[in-house]
Amino acid sequence: MTEHEHNDAPLLPAEPEYVPGGSRRRKRKRLPGCLAVLVALALVVGGVWLAGSKVTDFLSDKFASAPDYDGPGRGKIVFEVASGDSAAAICRGLKDDDVVASVDSCISAAQANGDSAGIQVGFYELKKEMASADAIDVLVDPANLQTSSVTVPEGLNVDQVVEVLAKGTEFGASRFRNVLDQPAKLGLPDYAEGNPEGYLFPSTYAFGPKDKPADMLSAMVDRWEQAAEDADLEGAAEELGYTPHELMTIASLVEAEGRGDDMPKVARVVYNRLELEPNPTAGFLQIDATVNYALDKSPIARLTLDEIDSVADSPYNTYKQKGLPPGPIEAPGDAAIAAAAAPAEGPWFFYVTVNLETGETKFTDSYDEFLGFRSELDEYCDTQSDRC
């Protein structure tokens, strides 16, 4: 045994293990099986914790810690929710107007409010520097919509419509008349020839706080256009042999003279008087409402012979002038426009409203029977003079 044989370990490292393919690798010390599994598990759990904490931190920074005003706010601002606005669009608008401190805090408040999906289009009064939750609370309540509700009844002429609008809004009558003097702003049909009489549609309107007289009057013309389309005014006019403007004139007469289910029959009387021979009043409509329009009186006021003669030359005096007056005498509603476009079938030349309280109206093609109806009306007026 040599001197080297007394050492416990070799002097040179062991020959590396041969690996097929010509490469060599060193032998590695391996961890016991259980310990390896524990180490791997610790690494996985640690990674998940690290990733989760980063996501939590991100969301916390993004939403939970998004800037928000304490409220209750200051001043006053009118904010509009437009058609098609999403929650994000609403919140961006609120941030731009300095109602809320950040878009993120606003979106979080909207998500937390179950009614936010039902926010209605319109104008709302808010404050600057509101807490996001408070601003959303205002928007979800329809009672907070800022509108001026104005009801324009059927049968008013332009001057009367202006009075109603002036009373129901913050604008004086002169502001509306200034717009009416510039009819190009209204969107009237060409056949109206710039005259809004009859084309300011009677309805209930909800005007926003930013609406001006031009907006309001244009909205009324837009609503008339809808009614005309529903009644196929232009198609009916062509079929009946009249212009759309003439049908609107007839509709205004029907509005003034008829009620409810009687309107198509009143329209037929107008057409029959204009078209059919023989009859005692061929070509003369003899409608009191047109003469009252010339006299600037209420359409239901009974006329005297002196009053009829006083406006004999007026084109609206249908006792003295044949045919239709030059245009509508008041604003007809849906039913009257529909009646003018689709008159009832019948032989009637005459009608008399024999009871002005109930609106009972009788129709006939007999002149003698008509005179009997007039006597019936006279008897009514003798007992109800305040209504005649």
Coordinates of C-alpha atoms in Angstrom, one line a residue:
M1 CA 0.0 0.0 0.0
T2 CA 1.4 3.3 -1.0
E3 CA 1.3 6.6 0.8
H4 CA -1.7 7.8 -1.4
E5 CA -3.7 4.7 -0.5
H6 CA -4.0 5.9 3.1
N7 CA -6.2 9.0 2.0
D8 CA -10.0 8.6 2.4
A9 CA -10.8 10.6 -0.8
P10 CA -9.2 10.5 -4.2
L11 CA -6.8 13.2 -5.2
L12 CA -8.6 13.9 -8.5
P13 CA -12.3 14.3 -9.1
A14 CA -14.2 11.4 -10.4
E15 CA -14.6 11.1 -14.2
P16 CA -17.7 12.8 -15.3
E17 CA -20.6 10.5 -16.2
Y18 CA -20.7 9.7 -19.9
V19 CA -23.8 10.9 -21.7
P20 CA -24.7 9.3 -25.0
G21 CA -24.3 11.7 -27.9
G22 CA -20.9 12.9 -26.9
S23 CA -21.9 15.4 -24.2
R24 CA -21.1 15.1 -20.6
R25 CA -22.8 16.2 -17.5
R26 CA -21.8 16.4 -13.9
K27 CA -23.6 14.4 -11.2
R28 CA -25.9 16.7 -9.1
K29 CA -26.8 16.2 -5.5
R30 CA -30.6 15.8 -5.2
L31 CA -32.9 17.0 -2.5
P32 CA -34.9 14.4 -0.8
G33 CA -38.4 13.9 -2.5
C34 CA -40.6 15.5 0.3
L35 CA -38.4 18.5 0.7
A36 CA -38.4 19.2 -3.0
V37 CA -42.2 19.1 -3.1
L38 CA -42.4 21.5 -0.2
V39 CA -40.0 23.9 -1.8
A40 CA -41.9 23.9 -5.0
L41 CA -45.2 24.5 -3.2
A42 CA -43.8 27.4 -1.4
L43 CA -42.6 29.0 -4.6
V44 CA -46.1 28.6 -6.2
V45 CA -47.9 30.0 -3.2
G46 CA -45.5 32.9 -3.0
G47 CA -46.0 33.7 -6.6
V48 CA -49.8 33.6 -6.4
W49 CA -49.7 35.9 -3.3
L50 CA -47.4 38.3 -5.1
A51 CA -49.6 38.5 -8.2
G52 CA -52.8 38.7 -6.1
S53 CA -51.4 41.5 -4.0
K54 CA -50.5 43.4 -7.1
V55 CA -54.0 43.1 -8.6
T56 CA -55.5 44.1 -5.3
D57 CA -53.3 47.1 -5.1
F58 CA -54.2 48.0 -8.7
L59 CA -57.9 47.8 -8.1
S60 CA -57.6 49.7 -4.9
D61 CA -55.7 52.4 -6.6
K62 CA -58.1 52.4 -9.5
F63 CA -61.4 52.5 -7.7
A64 CA -61.4 52.3 -3.9
S65 CA -58.9 55.2 -3.6
A66 CA -60.2 57.2 -6.6
P67 CA -60.6 60.8 -5.8
D68 CA -64.1 61.8 -4.6
Y69 CA -65.5 65.0 -3.2
D70 CA -67.0 64.9 0.3
G71 CA -70.0 66.9 -0.8
P72 CA -72.6 68.2 -0.4
G73 CA -71.4 70.6 -3.2
R74 CA -71.8 74.2 -4.0
G75 CA -73.5 76.4 -6.5
K76 CA -75.8 75.2 -9.2
I77 CA -75.3 73.6 -12.6
V78 CA -77.7 72.2 -15.2
F79 CA -76.5 68.9 -16.5
E80 CA -77.8 67.1 -19.6
V81 CA -78.1 63.3 -20.0
A82 CA -78.3 62.8 -23.8
S83 CA -79.9 60.0 -25.6
G84 CA -77.6 57.0 -25.9
D85 CA -75.3 58.1 -23.0
S86 CA -73.6 55.2 -21.2
A87 CA -72.7 55.4 -17.5
A88 CA -69.1 56.1 -18.6
A89 CA -70.2 59.0 -20.8
I90 CA -72.4 60.4 -18.1
C91 CA -69.5 60.2 -15.6
R92 CA -67.1 61.9 -18.0
G93 CA -69.6 64.7 -18.5
L94 CA -69.9 65.1 -14.7
K95 CA -66.2 65.2 -14.3
D96 CA -65.8 67.8 -17.1
D97 CA -68.3 70.0 -15.3
D98 CA -66.5 69.4 -11.9
V99 CA -69.6 67.8 -10.4
V100 CA -67.6 64.8 -9.4
A101 CA -63.9 64.5 -8.6
S102 CA -63.1 61.6 -10.9
V103 CA -64.7 59.4 -13.5
D104 CA -63.7 56.2 -11.6
S105 CA -65.4 57.2 -8.4
C106 CA -68.5 58.1 -10.4
I107 CA -68.6 54.8 -12.2
S108 CA -68.1 53.0 -8.9
A109 CA -71.1 54.9 -7.4
A110 CA -73.2 54.1 -10.5
Q111 CA -72.3 50.4 -10.2
A112 CA -73.3 50.4 -6.6
N113 CA -76.7 52.0 -7.4
G114 CA -79.1 49.4 -8.8
D115 CA -81.3 52.2 -10.4
S116 CA -78.5 53.7 -12.4
A117 CA -79.4 51.7 -15.5
G118 CA -82.7 53.6 -15.6
I119 CA -81.4 57.2 -15.8
Q120 CA -83.6 59.1 -18.1
V121 CA -82.7 61.5 -20.9
G122 CA -83.1 65.1 -19.9
F123 CA -81.8 68.0 -17.8
Y124 CA -80.9 67.8 -14.1
E125 CA -79.9 70.4 -11.5
L126 CA -76.7 69.4 -9.8
K127 CA -74.0 71.2 -7.8
K128 CA -70.2 71.4 -8.3
E129 CA -68.0 69.2 -6.1
M130 CA -70.6 66.7 -5.1
A131 CA -69.9 63.2 -3.7
S132 CA -70.3 60.8 -6.6
A133 CA -73.0 58.8 -4.8
D134 CA -75.0 61.9 -4.2
A135 CA -74.8 62.9 -7.9
I136 CA -75.9 59.5 -9.0
D137 CA -78.8 59.6 -6.5
V138 CA -80.0 62.8 -8.2
L139 CA -79.8 61.3 -11.7
V140 CA -81.7 58.1 -10.9
D141 CA -84.8 60.0 -9.6
P142 CA -87.1 61.0 -12.5
A143 CA -88.7 63.6 -10.2
N144 CA -85.4 65.6 -10.6
L145 CA -85.8 66.1 -14.4
Q146 CA -85.9 69.8 -15.1
T147 CA -88.7 70.5 -17.6
S148 CA -91.4 73.1 -18.2
S149 CA -94.6 71.1 -19.0
V150 CA -96.9 73.2 -21.3
T151 CA -100.2 71.9 -22.6
V152 CA -101.5 73.5 -25.8
P153 CA -105.1 72.5 -26.4
E154 CA -106.7 71.9 -29.8
G155 CA -108.5 74.7 -31.5
L156 CA -106.2 77.6 -30.7
N157 CA -105.0 80.1 -33.2
V158 CA -101.4 81.3 -33.3
D159 CA -102.0 84.3 -31.0
Q160 CA -103.6 82.1 -28.4
V161 CA -100.8 79.5 -28.7
V162 CA -98.3 82.3 -28.0
E163 CA -100.3 83.3 -24.9
V164 CA -100.2 79.7 -23.6
L165 CA -96.4 79.4 -24.2
A166 CA -95.6 82.7 -22.6
K167 CA -97.7 81.8 -19.5
G168 CA -96.1 78.3 -19.2
T169 CA -92.4 79.3 -19.8
E170 CA -90.1 82.1 -18.7
F171 CA -90.2 83.8 -22.0
G172 CA -92.4 86.7 -22.9
A173 CA -94.9 86.7 -25.8
S174 CA -92.7 89.0 -27.8
R175 CA -89.9 86.4 -27.9
F176 CA -92.2 83.9 -29.6
R177 CA -93.6 86.5 -32.0
N178 CA -90.1 87.4 -33.0
V179 CA -89.5 83.8 -34.0
L180 CA -92.8 83.6 -35.8
D181 CA -91.8 86.6 -37.9
Q182 CA -88.9 84.5 -39.2
P183 CA -90.8 81.4 -40.3
A184 CA -87.7 79.9 -42.0
K185 CA -86.6 78.9 -38.5
L186 CA -89.7 76.8 -37.8
G187 CA -89.4 74.1 -40.4
L188 CA -92.8 74.7 -41.9
P189 CA -93.8 72.8 -45.1
D190 CA -93.5 74.7 -48.3
Y191 CA -97.2 74.7 -48.9
A192 CA -97.8 76.7 -45.6
E193 CA -96.1 79.6 -47.4
G194 CA -94.5 80.9 -44.2
N195 CA -97.8 81.1 -42.3
P196 CA -97.7 79.0 -39.1
E197 CA -101.5 79.1 -38.5
G198 CA -102.7 75.6 -38.1
Y199 CA -99.2 74.1 -38.0
L200 CA -98.3 74.6 -34.3
F201 CA -99.6 71.2 -33.2
P202 CA -101.7 71.0 -30.0
S203 CA -100.1 68.7 -27.4
T204 CA -98.4 68.6 -24.1
Y205 CA -94.7 69.5 -24.3
A206 CA -91.9 69.0 -21.8
F207 CA -89.4 71.8 -22.6
G208 CA -85.9 71.6 -21.1
P209 CA -84.2 74.5 -19.4
K210 CA -82.0 75.1 -22.4
D211 CA -84.9 75.3 -24.9
K212 CA -85.5 78.7 -26.4
P213 CA -88.7 80.0 -28.1
A214 CA -87.3 78.8 -31.5
D215 CA -86.8 75.3 -30.1
M216 CA -90.3 75.2 -28.6
L217 CA -92.1 76.4 -31.8
S218 CA -90.0 74.1 -33.9
A219 CA -90.9 71.2 -31.7
M220 CA -94.6 72.0 -32.3
V221 CA -94.1 71.9 -36.0
D222 CA -92.2 68.6 -35.7
R223 CA -95.1 67.2 -33.8
W224 CA -97.5 68.4 -36.6
E225 CA -95.3 66.6 -39.1
Q226 CA -95.7 63.4 -37.2
A227 CA -99.5 63.8 -37.2
A228 CA -99.5 64.6 -40.9
E229 CA -97.5 61.4 -41.6
D230 CA -99.8 59.3 -39.5
A231 CA -102.8 60.5 -41.5
D232 CA -100.9 60.3 -44.8
L233 CA -101.9 63.9 -45.4
E234 CA -100.2 64.3 -48.7
G235 CA -101.4 61.0 -50.1
A236 CA -105.0 61.7 -49.0
A237 CA -104.9 65.1 -50.5
E238 CA -103.8 63.7 -53.9
E239 CA -106.6 61.1 -53.7
L240 CA -109.3 63.6 -52.8
G241 CA -108.2 66.1 -55.3
Y242 CA -107.0 68.8 -53.0
T243 CA -103.6 70.2 -51.8
P244 CA -102.2 69.3 -48.4
H245 CA -102.7 72.9 -47.3
E246 CA -106.3 72.7 -48.3
L247 CA -106.7 69.6 -46.3
M248 CA -105.1 71.3 -43.3
T249 CA -107.6 74.2 -43.8
I250 CA -110.5 71.6 -43.8
A251 CA -109.0 70.0 -40.7
S252 CA -109.1 73.3 -38.9
L253 CA -112.8 73.8 -39.8
V254 CA -113.5 70.3 -38.5
E255 CA -111.7 71.1 -35.3
A256 CA -113.7 74.2 -34.8
E257 CA -117.1 72.7 -35.7
G258 CA -116.9 69.0 -34.7
R259 CA -116.5 66.8 -31.7
G260 CA -115.2 63.2 -31.3
D261 CA -116.9 60.7 -33.6
D262 CA -118.8 63.5 -35.4
M263 CA -115.6 64.9 -37.0
P264 CA -115.5 62.6 -40.1
K265 CA -119.2 63.6 -40.7
V266 CA -118.4 67.3 -40.4
A267 CA -115.5 66.8 -42.9
R268 CA -118.0 65.1 -45.3
V269 CA -120.3 68.1 -45.1
V270 CA -117.5 70.4 -46.0
Y271 CA -116.6 68.3 -49.0
N272 CA -120.2 68.0 -50.1
R273 CA -120.8 71.7 -49.9
L274 CA -117.7 72.3 -52.0
E275 CA -118.4 69.7 -54.6
L276 CA -121.9 68.5 -54.9
E277 CA -124.9 70.0 -56.9
P278 CA -127.7 70.8 -56.4
N279 CA -127.9 72.1 -52.9
P280 CA -129.1 75.4 -51.4
T281 CA -125.6 76.5 -50.4
A282 CA -123.6 75.2 -53.3
G283 CA -120.0 76.5 -53.0
F284 CA -120.7 78.5 -49.8
L285 CA -119.5 76.7 -46.7
Q286 CA -121.4 79.1 -44.4
I287 CA -119.3 78.1 -41.4
D288 CA -119.6 80.4 -38.4
A289 CA -116.1 79.7 -37.2
T290 CA -114.4 81.2 -40.2
V291 CA -116.4 84.5 -39.8
N292 CA -115.5 84.5 -36.1
Y293 CA -111.8 84.2 -37.1
A294 CA -112.2 87.2 -39.4
L295 CA -113.9 89.0 -36.4
D296 CA -111.2 87.8 -34.0
K297 CA -113.9 86.2 -31.8
S298 CA -114.3 82.9 -30.2
P299 CA -115.0 80.2 -32.8
I300 CA -118.1 79.0 -30.9
A301 CA -119.7 82.5 -30.7
R302 CA -123.0 82.8 -32.5
L303 CA -123.1 85.4 -35.3
T304 CA -125.5 88.2 -36.1
L305 CA -126.3 89.3 -39.6
D306 CA -124.6 92.6 -38.9
E307 CA -121.4 90.8 -37.9
I308 CA -121.5 88.7 -41.1
D309 CA -122.0 91.8 -43.2
S310 CA -119.2 93.7 -41.3
V311 CA -116.5 91.5 -42.8
A312 CA -118.2 90.8 -46.1
D313 CA -115.0 91.3 -48.0
S314 CA -112.9 89.0 -45.8
P315 CA -111.7 85.8 -47.6
Y316 CA -112.5 84.1 -44.3
N317 CA -116.2 85.0 -44.6
T318 CA -117.6 81.8 -45.9
Y319 CA -121.1 83.2 -46.0
K320 CA -120.0 85.8 -48.6
Q321 CA -117.1 84.0 -50.3
K322 CA -117.3 80.7 -52.1
G323 CA -114.9 77.9 -51.4
L324 CA -112.3 77.4 -48.7
P325 CA -110.7 80.3 -46.8
P326 CA -107.1 80.9 -47.7
G327 CA -105.7 78.8 -44.8
P328 CA -106.4 77.2 -41.4
I329 CA -108.2 79.2 -38.8
E330 CA -106.8 77.3 -35.8
A331 CA -104.6 74.3 -34.9
P332 CA -106.3 70.9 -35.5
G333 CA -105.4 67.8 -33.5
D334 CA -104.9 64.3 -34.6
A335 CA -108.6 63.4 -34.9
A336 CA -109.4 66.4 -37.0
I337 CA -106.5 65.9 -39.4
A338 CA -107.5 62.2 -39.7
A339 CA -111.1 63.2 -40.4
A340 CA -110.1 65.6 -43.2
A341 CA -107.9 62.9 -44.7
A342 CA -110.6 60.2 -44.4
P343 CA -114.1 61.8 -44.3
A344 CA -117.2 59.7 -43.6
E345 CA -119.4 58.6 -46.4
G346 CA -122.8 60.4 -46.4
P347 CA -125.2 62.8 -48.2
W348 CA -125.3 65.5 -45.6
F349 CA -125.2 69.1 -46.4
F350 CA -126.1 70.5 -43.0
Y351 CA -125.3 70.0 -39.4
V352 CA -126.3 71.8 -36.2
T353 CA -124.9 71.4 -32.7
V354 CA -128.2 71.4 -30.8
N355 CA -126.6 71.2 -27.4
L356 CA -123.5 73.2 -26.8
E357 CA -122.9 71.5 -23.4
T358 CA -122.9 67.9 -24.6
G359 CA -121.8 68.7 -28.2
E360 CA -124.8 66.8 -29.6
T361 CA -124.8 67.4 -33.3
K362 CA -127.4 66.4 -35.9
F363 CA -126.8 65.9 -39.6
T364 CA -129.1 66.1 -42.6
D365 CA -129.3 66.6 -46.3
S366 CA -132.8 68.3 -46.0
Y367 CA -132.9 72.0 -45.7
D368 CA -136.3 71.9 -44.0
E369 CA -134.9 69.4 -41.4
F370 CA -131.9 71.7 -41.0
L371 CA -134.2 74.6 -40.1
G372 CA -135.9 72.3 -37.5
F373 CA -132.5 71.7 -36.0
R374 CA -131.8 75.4 -35.8
S375 CA -135.1 75.9 -33.9
E376 CA -134.0 73.2 -31.5
L377 CA -130.7 75.1 -31.0
D378 CA -132.6 78.4 -30.5
E379 CA -134.8 76.7 -27.8
Y380 CA -131.6 75.5 -26.1
C381 CA -130.1 79.0 -26.1
D382 CA -133.2 80.5 -24.7
T383 CA -132.6 78.4 -21.5
Q384 CA -128.8 78.4 -21.6
S385 CA -128.0 81.9 -22.8
D386 CA -124.7 81.8 -21.1
R387 CA -123.5 79.1 -23.4
C388 CA -124.7 80.6 -26.7

